[in-house]
Coordinates of C-alpha atoms in Angstrom, one line a residue:
M1 CA 109.2 142.1 70.2
T2 CA 108.1 139.4 67.4
K3 CA 111.2 138.2 66.3
N4 CA 111.7 138.0 62.6
I5 CA 113.1 135.0 61.5
I6 CA 113.8 136.4 58.3
L7 CA 116.7 138.7 59.6
S8 CA 117.7 136.3 62.2
T9 CA 120.4 135.1 60.1
D10 CA 123.7 136.5 58.7
S11 CA 123.6 138.7 56.4
Y12 CA 125.7 137.3 53.5
K13 CA 123.0 133.8 53.6
H14 CA 120.2 135.6 51.5
S15 CA 122.5 135.2 48.7
H16 CA 122.3 131.6 48.9
F17 CA 119.2 131.1 47.5
L18 CA 121.4 132.0 44.0
Q19 CA 124.4 129.5 44.7
Y20 CA 122.8 126.3 45.4
P21 CA 122.8 124.0 41.8
H22 CA 120.7 124.0 39.1
G23 CA 118.2 121.0 40.4
A24 CA 119.1 121.1 43.8
Q25 CA 115.8 120.5 45.7
F26 CA 116.3 119.0 49.0
V27 CA 119.3 120.0 51.5
S28 CA 120.4 118.5 54.6
S29 CA 122.4 119.2 57.8
Y30 CA 123.0 118.3 61.1
I31 CA 124.3 119.9 64.2
E32 CA 126.8 118.5 66.6
A33 CA 130.0 119.6 68.3
R34 CA 132.6 118.7 66.7
R35 CA 135.0 116.1 68.9
G36 CA 137.9 117.3 70.4
S37 CA 141.3 116.0 71.2
D38 CA 139.9 114.3 74.3
K39 CA 137.3 111.6 73.4
K40 CA 135.2 111.2 75.8
Q41 CA 134.0 114.2 75.8
I42 CA 130.7 115.5 76.3
T43 CA 128.0 117.6 75.5
Q44 CA 124.6 117.9 77.6
F45 CA 121.8 119.0 75.0
F46 CA 119.3 122.2 76.3
G47 CA 117.3 125.1 74.1
L48 CA 115.6 123.4 70.8
Q49 CA 112.1 123.4 72.3
A50 CA 112.7 127.1 73.7
F51 CA 113.9 128.1 69.7
I52 CA 111.3 126.1 68.1
K53 CA 108.3 128.1 69.9
E54 CA 109.8 131.6 70.3
Y55 CA 111.4 131.4 66.7
L56 CA 108.9 128.5 64.5
M57 CA 105.8 128.7 65.8
K58 CA 104.9 132.3 64.8
P59 CA 103.8 133.0 61.2
I60 CA 106.0 134.9 59.3
T61 CA 103.7 138.1 58.3
E62 CA 103.7 140.0 55.4
D63 CA 105.2 142.9 57.3
M64 CA 108.4 140.9 58.3
I65 CA 108.9 140.6 54.6
F66 CA 108.1 144.4 54.2
E67 CA 110.9 144.9 57.0
A68 CA 113.3 142.9 55.1
A69 CA 113.0 143.6 52.1
A70 CA 113.4 146.9 53.3
Q71 CA 117.0 146.1 56.1
L72 CA 118.6 144.5 53.3
E73 CA 117.9 147.4 50.6
G74 CA 121.5 148.8 49.8
H75 CA 122.6 146.1 51.7
G76 CA 124.3 144.6 49.0
L77 CA 122.4 142.0 49.7
P78 CA 119.9 140.3 46.9
F79 CA 116.5 139.8 48.1
N80 CA 114.4 136.4 47.6
D81 CA 111.5 138.2 47.9
S82 CA 109.0 135.5 45.0
D83 CA 109.9 132.3 47.6
W84 CA 109.0 134.5 50.8
A85 CA 106.0 135.2 49.6
I86 CA 105.2 131.8 48.9
I87 CA 106.3 130.9 51.9
L88 CA 103.3 133.3 53.4
D89 CA 100.3 132.3 50.9
E90 CA 101.3 128.2 50.7
H91 CA 102.7 127.7 53.8
R92 CA 100.9 130.0 56.3
G93 CA 104.0 132.2 57.1
F94 CA 105.8 128.7 59.2
L95 CA 109.1 127.5 57.6
P96 CA 108.3 124.6 56.1
I97 CA 111.8 122.2 57.5
E98 CA 111.7 119.5 59.6
I99 CA 114.2 119.1 62.2
Q100 CA 115.0 115.9 64.1
A101 CA 116.5 116.3 67.7
L102 CA 118.2 114.7 70.5
P103 CA 115.4 114.3 73.4
E104 CA 116.5 117.3 75.2
G105 CA 118.9 117.0 79.1
A106 CA 120.9 113.7 76.8
I107 CA 124.5 113.6 77.4
V108 CA 125.7 113.7 74.0
P109 CA 129.3 112.4 72.8
R110 CA 131.1 115.3 71.1
G111 CA 131.0 114.1 67.6
T112 CA 127.8 113.0 67.7
P113 CA 124.6 115.1 65.7
M114 CA 122.4 116.1 67.9
I115 CA 119.5 117.7 65.3
Q116 CA 119.8 117.4 61.6
V117 CA 117.4 119.2 59.5
R118 CA 116.4 119.2 56.0
N119 CA 114.0 121.4 53.9
T120 CA 110.4 120.0 53.2
D121 CA 109.2 121.7 50.0
P122 CA 111.8 120.9 47.2
R123 CA 111.1 124.7 46.1
F124 CA 113.1 126.0 49.0
P125 CA 117.0 124.4 49.1
W126 CA 118.5 127.1 50.8
L127 CA 116.1 127.1 53.4
T128 CA 118.1 124.4 55.7
S129 CA 121.0 126.8 55.8
F130 CA 119.0 129.8 56.0
V131 CA 118.2 129.2 59.6
E132 CA 121.7 127.8 60.4
T133 CA 122.6 131.5 62.2
A134 CA 119.3 131.2 64.2
L135 CA 119.0 127.7 65.2
L136 CA 123.4 127.4 65.9
R137 CA 123.1 130.3 68.4
A138 CA 119.6 128.6 70.4
I139 CA 121.8 125.4 70.8
W140 CA 125.1 126.2 72.0
Y141 CA 124.8 128.7 74.4
P142 CA 122.4 126.3 76.2
S143 CA 124.1 123.1 75.7
S144 CA 127.3 125.3 76.8
V145 CA 126.6 126.2 80.6
A146 CA 124.2 123.2 81.2
T147 CA 127.8 120.7 80.2
L148 CA 129.3 122.7 82.8
S149 CA 126.6 122.8 85.3
F150 CA 126.3 118.6 84.3
I151 CA 129.8 118.0 85.0
T152 CA 130.3 120.6 88.1
K153 CA 127.8 117.8 89.2
A154 CA 129.0 115.2 88.6
I155 CA 131.9 116.4 90.8
I156 CA 130.3 117.5 93.5
Y157 CA 127.7 114.1 92.9
D158 CA 131.3 111.3 93.3
A159 CA 131.9 113.4 96.3
L160 CA 128.8 113.2 98.1
K161 CA 128.3 109.4 97.5
R162 CA 131.5 108.7 99.2
T163 CA 130.9 111.0 102.4
S164 CA 127.3 112.2 102.7
D165 CA 124.5 109.5 103.9
D166 CA 122.4 111.1 101.7
P167 CA 124.0 112.0 98.5
D168 CA 120.8 112.5 96.3
G169 CA 118.8 114.4 98.7
Q170 CA 122.3 116.5 99.3
I171 CA 123.0 117.1 95.8
P172 CA 120.1 119.3 93.9
F173 CA 121.2 122.2 96.0
K174 CA 124.6 122.4 96.1
L175 CA 125.3 124.7 93.0
H176 CA 124.1 128.3 93.1
D177 CA 123.2 129.9 89.7
F178 CA 124.8 134.3 90.7
G179 CA 125.2 134.6 87.8
A180 CA 122.7 137.0 86.7
R181 CA 124.3 140.2 86.8
G182 CA 127.6 138.9 84.4
V183 CA 125.8 138.0 81.6
S184 CA 125.0 140.0 78.4
S185 CA 121.3 140.9 78.5
G186 CA 118.3 139.3 80.2
E187 CA 117.6 137.1 77.6
S188 CA 120.8 135.2 78.3
A189 CA 120.3 135.3 82.1
G190 CA 117.3 132.9 81.4
I191 CA 118.3 130.7 79.0
G192 CA 121.6 130.4 80.7
G193 CA 119.5 130.4 84.2
A194 CA 117.6 127.7 83.2
A195 CA 120.2 125.7 81.9
H196 CA 121.5 125.0 85.0
L197 CA 118.3 123.9 86.4
L198 CA 118.3 121.4 83.8
N199 CA 121.1 119.7 86.9
F200 CA 120.6 121.7 90.3
K201 CA 117.7 124.1 92.1
G202 CA 119.4 126.4 93.4
T203 CA 119.2 130.2 91.6
D204 CA 119.2 133.8 92.1
T205 CA 118.7 134.1 88.0
L206 CA 114.7 135.0 88.4
E207 CA 115.0 135.3 84.5
A208 CA 115.4 131.7 84.8
L209 CA 112.1 131.2 86.4
Q210 CA 109.9 132.9 83.4
F211 CA 111.5 130.9 80.4
I212 CA 111.2 127.5 81.9
D213 CA 108.0 128.7 82.6
R214 CA 107.6 129.5 79.1
F215 CA 108.5 127.3 77.8
Y216 CA 108.9 123.5 79.7
Y217 CA 105.9 123.6 81.6
P218 CA 107.1 123.2 85.0
S219 CA 104.7 121.4 87.7
D220 CA 105.8 123.6 90.4
T221 CA 108.6 126.2 90.7
A222 CA 111.9 124.9 88.9
G223 CA 114.2 127.1 91.3
F224 CA 114.5 128.2 94.5
S225 CA 116.6 130.4 97.1
I226 CA 116.8 132.0 100.1
P227 CA 116.8 135.3 101.9
A228 CA 121.1 136.5 102.1
S229 CA 122.4 139.9 102.5
E230 CA 125.1 141.0 100.6
H231 CA 127.9 143.6 101.4
S232 CA 125.8 146.4 101.5
T233 CA 122.9 145.4 103.9
M234 CA 126.0 144.8 106.3
T235 CA 128.1 147.3 106.4
S236 CA 125.8 149.9 105.7
W237 CA 125.1 149.7 110.1
G238 CA 129.2 149.7 110.4
K239 CA 131.7 148.5 111.1
E240 CA 131.1 149.0 115.5
Q241 CA 127.7 147.4 114.8
E242 CA 128.8 144.5 112.5
A243 CA 127.2 142.1 115.4
E244 CA 124.2 143.5 115.5
A245 CA 123.8 143.5 111.4
Y246 CA 123.9 140.1 112.1
E247 CA 122.1 139.7 114.2
N248 CA 119.1 141.4 113.0
M249 CA 119.3 138.7 110.3
M250 CA 118.5 136.1 112.9
D251 CA 116.4 137.7 114.1
E252 CA 115.1 138.1 110.4
F253 CA 115.1 135.2 108.8
G254 CA 116.8 132.2 111.4
H255 CA 113.4 130.2 111.0
G256 CA 115.1 128.9 108.0
L257 CA 118.0 128.8 106.5
F258 CA 119.5 131.8 105.6
S259 CA 122.9 133.4 104.2
I260 CA 125.3 136.0 106.0
V261 CA 128.4 137.1 104.0
S262 CA 130.6 137.3 106.4
D263 CA 133.8 139.0 105.4
S264 CA 133.4 143.2 104.5
Y265 CA 135.9 143.6 107.0
D266 CA 137.5 140.3 108.6
L267 CA 136.7 137.2 108.1
F268 CA 137.5 134.8 111.1
N269 CA 136.9 137.6 113.1
A270 CA 133.6 137.1 112.6
I271 CA 133.6 134.0 113.0
E272 CA 135.7 133.1 116.2
N273 CA 134.3 136.1 118.4
I274 CA 130.6 137.3 116.8
F275 CA 129.4 134.1 115.8
G276 CA 131.3 132.0 117.9
D277 CA 131.3 134.1 121.1
R278 CA 129.2 137.2 121.4
L279 CA 126.2 135.0 119.4
K280 CA 126.8 131.5 119.4
G281 CA 123.7 130.9 122.0
K282 CA 121.3 132.4 119.7
I283 CA 123.1 130.6 116.7
L284 CA 122.1 127.2 118.7
E285 CA 118.7 128.2 119.2
L286 CA 117.8 129.2 115.8
D287 CA 114.4 126.9 114.2
G288 CA 116.8 127.1 111.1
K289 CA 119.9 127.2 109.7
L290 CA 123.3 130.1 108.8
V291 CA 125.2 129.1 106.0
I292 CA 128.2 131.7 106.3
R293 CA 129.7 133.1 103.1
P294 CA 133.6 133.9 102.2
D295 CA 133.6 136.4 99.6
S296 CA 137.5 136.8 99.6
G297 CA 140.4 135.5 100.1
D298 CA 141.8 132.2 98.0
P299 CA 138.8 130.2 96.8
V300 CA 140.4 126.5 98.3
A301 CA 142.0 127.5 101.6
T302 CA 139.2 129.8 102.8
P303 CA 136.6 127.3 102.6
V304 CA 138.2 124.8 104.6
A305 CA 139.7 126.7 106.9
V306 CA 135.9 128.1 107.7
V307 CA 134.6 124.5 107.8
K308 CA 137.4 122.9 110.0
K309 CA 136.8 126.2 112.6
L310 CA 132.7 125.9 112.5
W311 CA 134.0 122.5 113.5
E312 CA 136.0 123.5 116.4
I313 CA 133.4 126.1 117.8
F314 CA 129.9 123.9 117.0
G315 CA 130.7 120.7 117.0
G316 CA 129.4 117.9 115.2
T317 CA 128.5 114.5 113.8
T318 CA 130.6 111.6 112.3
N319 CA 128.7 109.8 109.8
S320 CA 128.4 107.1 108.8
K321 CA 130.7 106.8 106.4
G322 CA 133.6 108.4 108.8
Y323 CA 132.8 111.7 107.5
K324 CA 132.5 114.4 109.6
V325 CA 129.4 116.8 109.4
L326 CA 128.9 120.1 111.3
N327 CA 126.3 121.0 114.3
P328 CA 123.1 121.4 111.9
K329 CA 122.7 125.4 112.9
V330 CA 125.5 126.3 110.7
G331 CA 127.0 125.5 107.0
V332 CA 129.0 127.6 104.7
I333 CA 128.4 128.4 101.1
Q334 CA 131.7 129.5 98.9
G335 CA 130.5 131.9 96.0
D336 CA 133.6 133.9 94.8
G337 CA 136.3 131.9 92.7
M338 CA 134.6 129.0 92.3
N339 CA 134.3 127.1 88.7
G340 CA 134.5 123.6 87.7
D341 CA 138.2 123.8 88.8
S342 CA 138.6 125.4 92.0
I343 CA 135.2 123.5 92.5
G344 CA 137.2 119.6 92.4
R345 CA 140.0 121.4 94.5
L346 CA 137.6 122.2 97.1
V347 CA 135.6 119.0 96.9
T348 CA 139.0 117.1 97.1
A349 CA 140.2 119.0 100.0
L350 CA 137.6 119.0 102.6
V351 CA 137.4 115.2 101.4
A352 CA 141.2 115.2 102.6
E353 CA 140.4 117.0 105.9
G354 CA 137.5 114.5 106.6
F355 CA 134.4 116.7 106.2
S356 CA 131.3 115.2 104.1
I357 CA 130.7 117.9 101.0
D358 CA 127.4 118.2 103.8
N359 CA 128.9 120.8 105.0
I360 CA 129.7 122.9 102.0
A361 CA 127.2 125.0 99.2
F362 CA 129.7 125.9 96.0
G363 CA 128.2 129.2 93.7
M364 CA 129.0 130.8 90.8
G365 CA 128.6 134.0 89.0
G366 CA 129.3 135.2 85.9
G367 CA 131.6 131.6 85.2
L368 CA 129.1 130.1 84.5
L369 CA 126.1 131.8 82.4
Q370 CA 128.4 134.2 80.7
G371 CA 132.3 132.5 80.2
H372 CA 131.7 130.8 76.9
M373 CA 132.0 130.8 73.6
R374 CA 130.8 128.6 70.3
D375 CA 133.9 127.1 69.4
D376 CA 135.1 126.2 73.3
M377 CA 133.3 122.8 72.0
R378 CA 133.4 123.1 68.8
F379 CA 129.8 123.8 67.7
A380 CA 128.8 123.5 63.8
M381 CA 126.0 123.0 61.7
K382 CA 127.3 121.2 58.1
A383 CA 125.5 120.3 55.7
N384 CA 125.7 116.6 55.2
A385 CA 123.4 115.5 51.9
I386 CA 121.6 117.2 48.9
D387 CA 118.8 116.0 47.3
F388 CA 118.2 116.6 43.5
G389 CA 115.0 114.0 43.1
S390 CA 116.1 111.0 43.1
G391 CA 117.0 110.6 46.3
W392 CA 120.2 111.8 49.1
V393 CA 124.1 112.5 47.6
D394 CA 126.5 113.0 50.1
V395 CA 128.2 116.2 50.8
Q396 CA 130.8 116.5 52.9
K397 CA 133.6 119.3 54.2
K398 CA 136.7 117.9 54.3
P399 CA 139.6 120.8 54.9
A400 CA 143.2 119.1 54.1
T401 CA 144.1 121.6 55.9
D402 CA 142.6 120.9 59.0
P403 CA 141.0 117.2 59.2
S404 CA 139.5 117.6 62.5
K405 CA 136.9 119.7 60.6
A406 CA 135.6 117.1 57.9
S407 CA 131.7 116.7 58.4
K408 CA 129.6 114.1 58.5
A409 CA 128.8 112.2 55.0
G410 CA 125.0 111.6 54.4
R411 CA 122.3 111.4 56.2
Q412 CA 122.4 111.1 59.9
A413 CA 121.3 108.8 62.9
V414 CA 121.6 108.9 66.4
V415 CA 121.7 105.2 68.1
L416 CA 122.2 103.7 71.7
N417 CA 125.8 101.3 71.2
D418 CA 126.5 100.2 75.2
G419 CA 124.6 102.6 76.6
E420 CA 126.0 105.3 75.1
L421 CA 125.0 107.7 72.1
E422 CA 126.5 107.2 68.3
A423 CA 126.3 108.5 64.7
I424 CA 125.4 105.9 62.2
R425 CA 124.1 106.9 58.5
E426 CA 120.7 107.0 58.2
E427 CA 120.7 104.2 55.7
D428 CA 122.2 101.8 57.8
L429 CA 119.7 101.8 61.3
G430 CA 118.1 98.5 60.1
D431 CA 116.0 97.1 63.1
L432 CA 118.0 99.9 65.5
I433 CA 115.7 103.0 67.4
N434 CA 116.6 106.5 65.9
E435 CA 117.1 108.7 69.0
L436 CA 117.2 111.4 66.6
R437 CA 112.9 112.0 66.7
T438 CA 110.7 114.4 64.0
V439 CA 110.5 117.3 67.1
Y440 CA 109.6 120.3 64.4
K441 CA 107.7 120.4 61.1
D442 CA 105.7 122.6 58.9
G443 CA 104.5 124.6 61.4
R444 CA 103.9 121.7 63.9
L445 CA 105.7 121.1 67.3
L446 CA 105.5 117.0 66.9
Q447 CA 107.5 116.4 70.2
T448 CA 107.3 118.5 73.5
E449 CA 109.7 117.9 76.6
Y450 CA 108.3 118.6 80.6
W451 CA 110.3 120.3 82.9
D452 CA 109.7 117.4 85.1
E453 CA 110.8 115.0 82.5
L454 CA 113.6 116.7 81.6
T455 CA 115.3 116.9 84.7
A456 CA 114.9 113.3 85.4
Y457 CA 116.2 112.2 82.5
S458 CA 119.1 114.9 83.5
H459 CA 119.7 112.9 86.9
L460 CA 119.6 109.8 85.4
Q461 CA 121.7 110.7 82.9
L462 CA 124.3 112.2 85.7
V463 CA 124.5 108.5 87.7
N464 CA 124.7 106.3 83.6
F465 CA 127.6 109.1 83.2
C466 CA 129.4 108.6 86.7
N467 CA 129.2 104.6 86.4
V468 CA 130.8 105.2 83.3
V469 CA 133.2 107.0 84.3
R470 CA 134.6 105.3 87.4
K471 CA 134.4 102.2 85.1
R472 CA 136.3 103.4 83.0
T473 CA 138.7 104.5 86.0
E474 CA 139.3 100.9 87.3
E475 CA 140.0 99.2 84.3
E476 CA 142.7 102.1 83.2
Q477 CA 144.2 101.4 86.8
A478 CA 143.8 98.1 85.9
A479 CA 145.5 98.0 82.9
A480 CA 148.2 100.3 84.5
A481 CA 149.2 97.4 87.2

């Protein structure tokens, strides 16, 4: 079904064409994740190109105007049919707006504009704010998922660099997306799942692959998974044939990487007496690797105990950094109870026990794709300037009751300052490079984001982010000493 941008807004915005001051020609607005109490908070920006291609590259039609007029009739709002008719006739149905944006995948300090929008036809100053609902909705959700995925990646990557001989080779598959069933819609699964794949390559969310193929042009498959059991496939054999259920998995999938959920009955009985005794010889002869998945119990203590027990049974090696690495025929994935906090605690616990993070992968479900609200990172779109025909004049919100909601005055630019993005007034740009690039104007996509470049850029951002965090930590420790 074709999206009707005329109806992809809050109802009350249909009255705004009558509210701007007489003589107004252009309005400028920007989107940011407003700064919280912690000035070091960041957001990873993602999702704009998909919105542009889905909504703005498809012109409005006469039928869309009729549909909107019919919907608003009796709804209590006026309908600006004359302006929409001009957009249809003179602009070929494309919205006469300009969108500037940072590169997608960028790590943006909170309080720094990611997007700046203005109308390009002076007859429609109302149009800038009209697209707020759809545009903000298109940005805050995938950026929130990407940010959680990125921060979790930083936690895991830091531990890998300390405990693994191959941190860059290990990191892409360390966090797996199990969130498809936990989101509100298939569309959310695609958008959120794609945001996660900006940082990792492991997913069971097939809608994410479709989303990336459609909007970001990957050179190859963007995400991967492995054969894995669930409780229904294991318990259907019955408790008495638990070992046969596991052996069947090995017979069918033992040529590669595969996962078995192992706590349908008694996790440690399965590890010690089935995997560690009855099927041990078969496991050691596998061409592939068995990944054991606990799915209950304490989300930190249980997988640590599993790794320790596998070390006792199957052994392994000690790597060049002095950490234990399990026999390559076995590993662990922990998905139950995983979030940013519990993954951090699990990583810390494993390292404290002398185990490399090579031994474990992590999974997240609804917490990764669904556990977000716009207010979590205080996403907002606010007007910052208006032009009556003789240049931009500052516009600013500055509520006395909540100074943290004060908006930025004047057209914005974003520049790199000591490796970090920083907002300045556009008029102060001088010879500096504005990282806000014009990506859309009057029906044309002017910058194209390609998936392979996005993921490479995202990983580069991770390396830089970890270096900055490490430097700050060292400086704080030195100052405290």
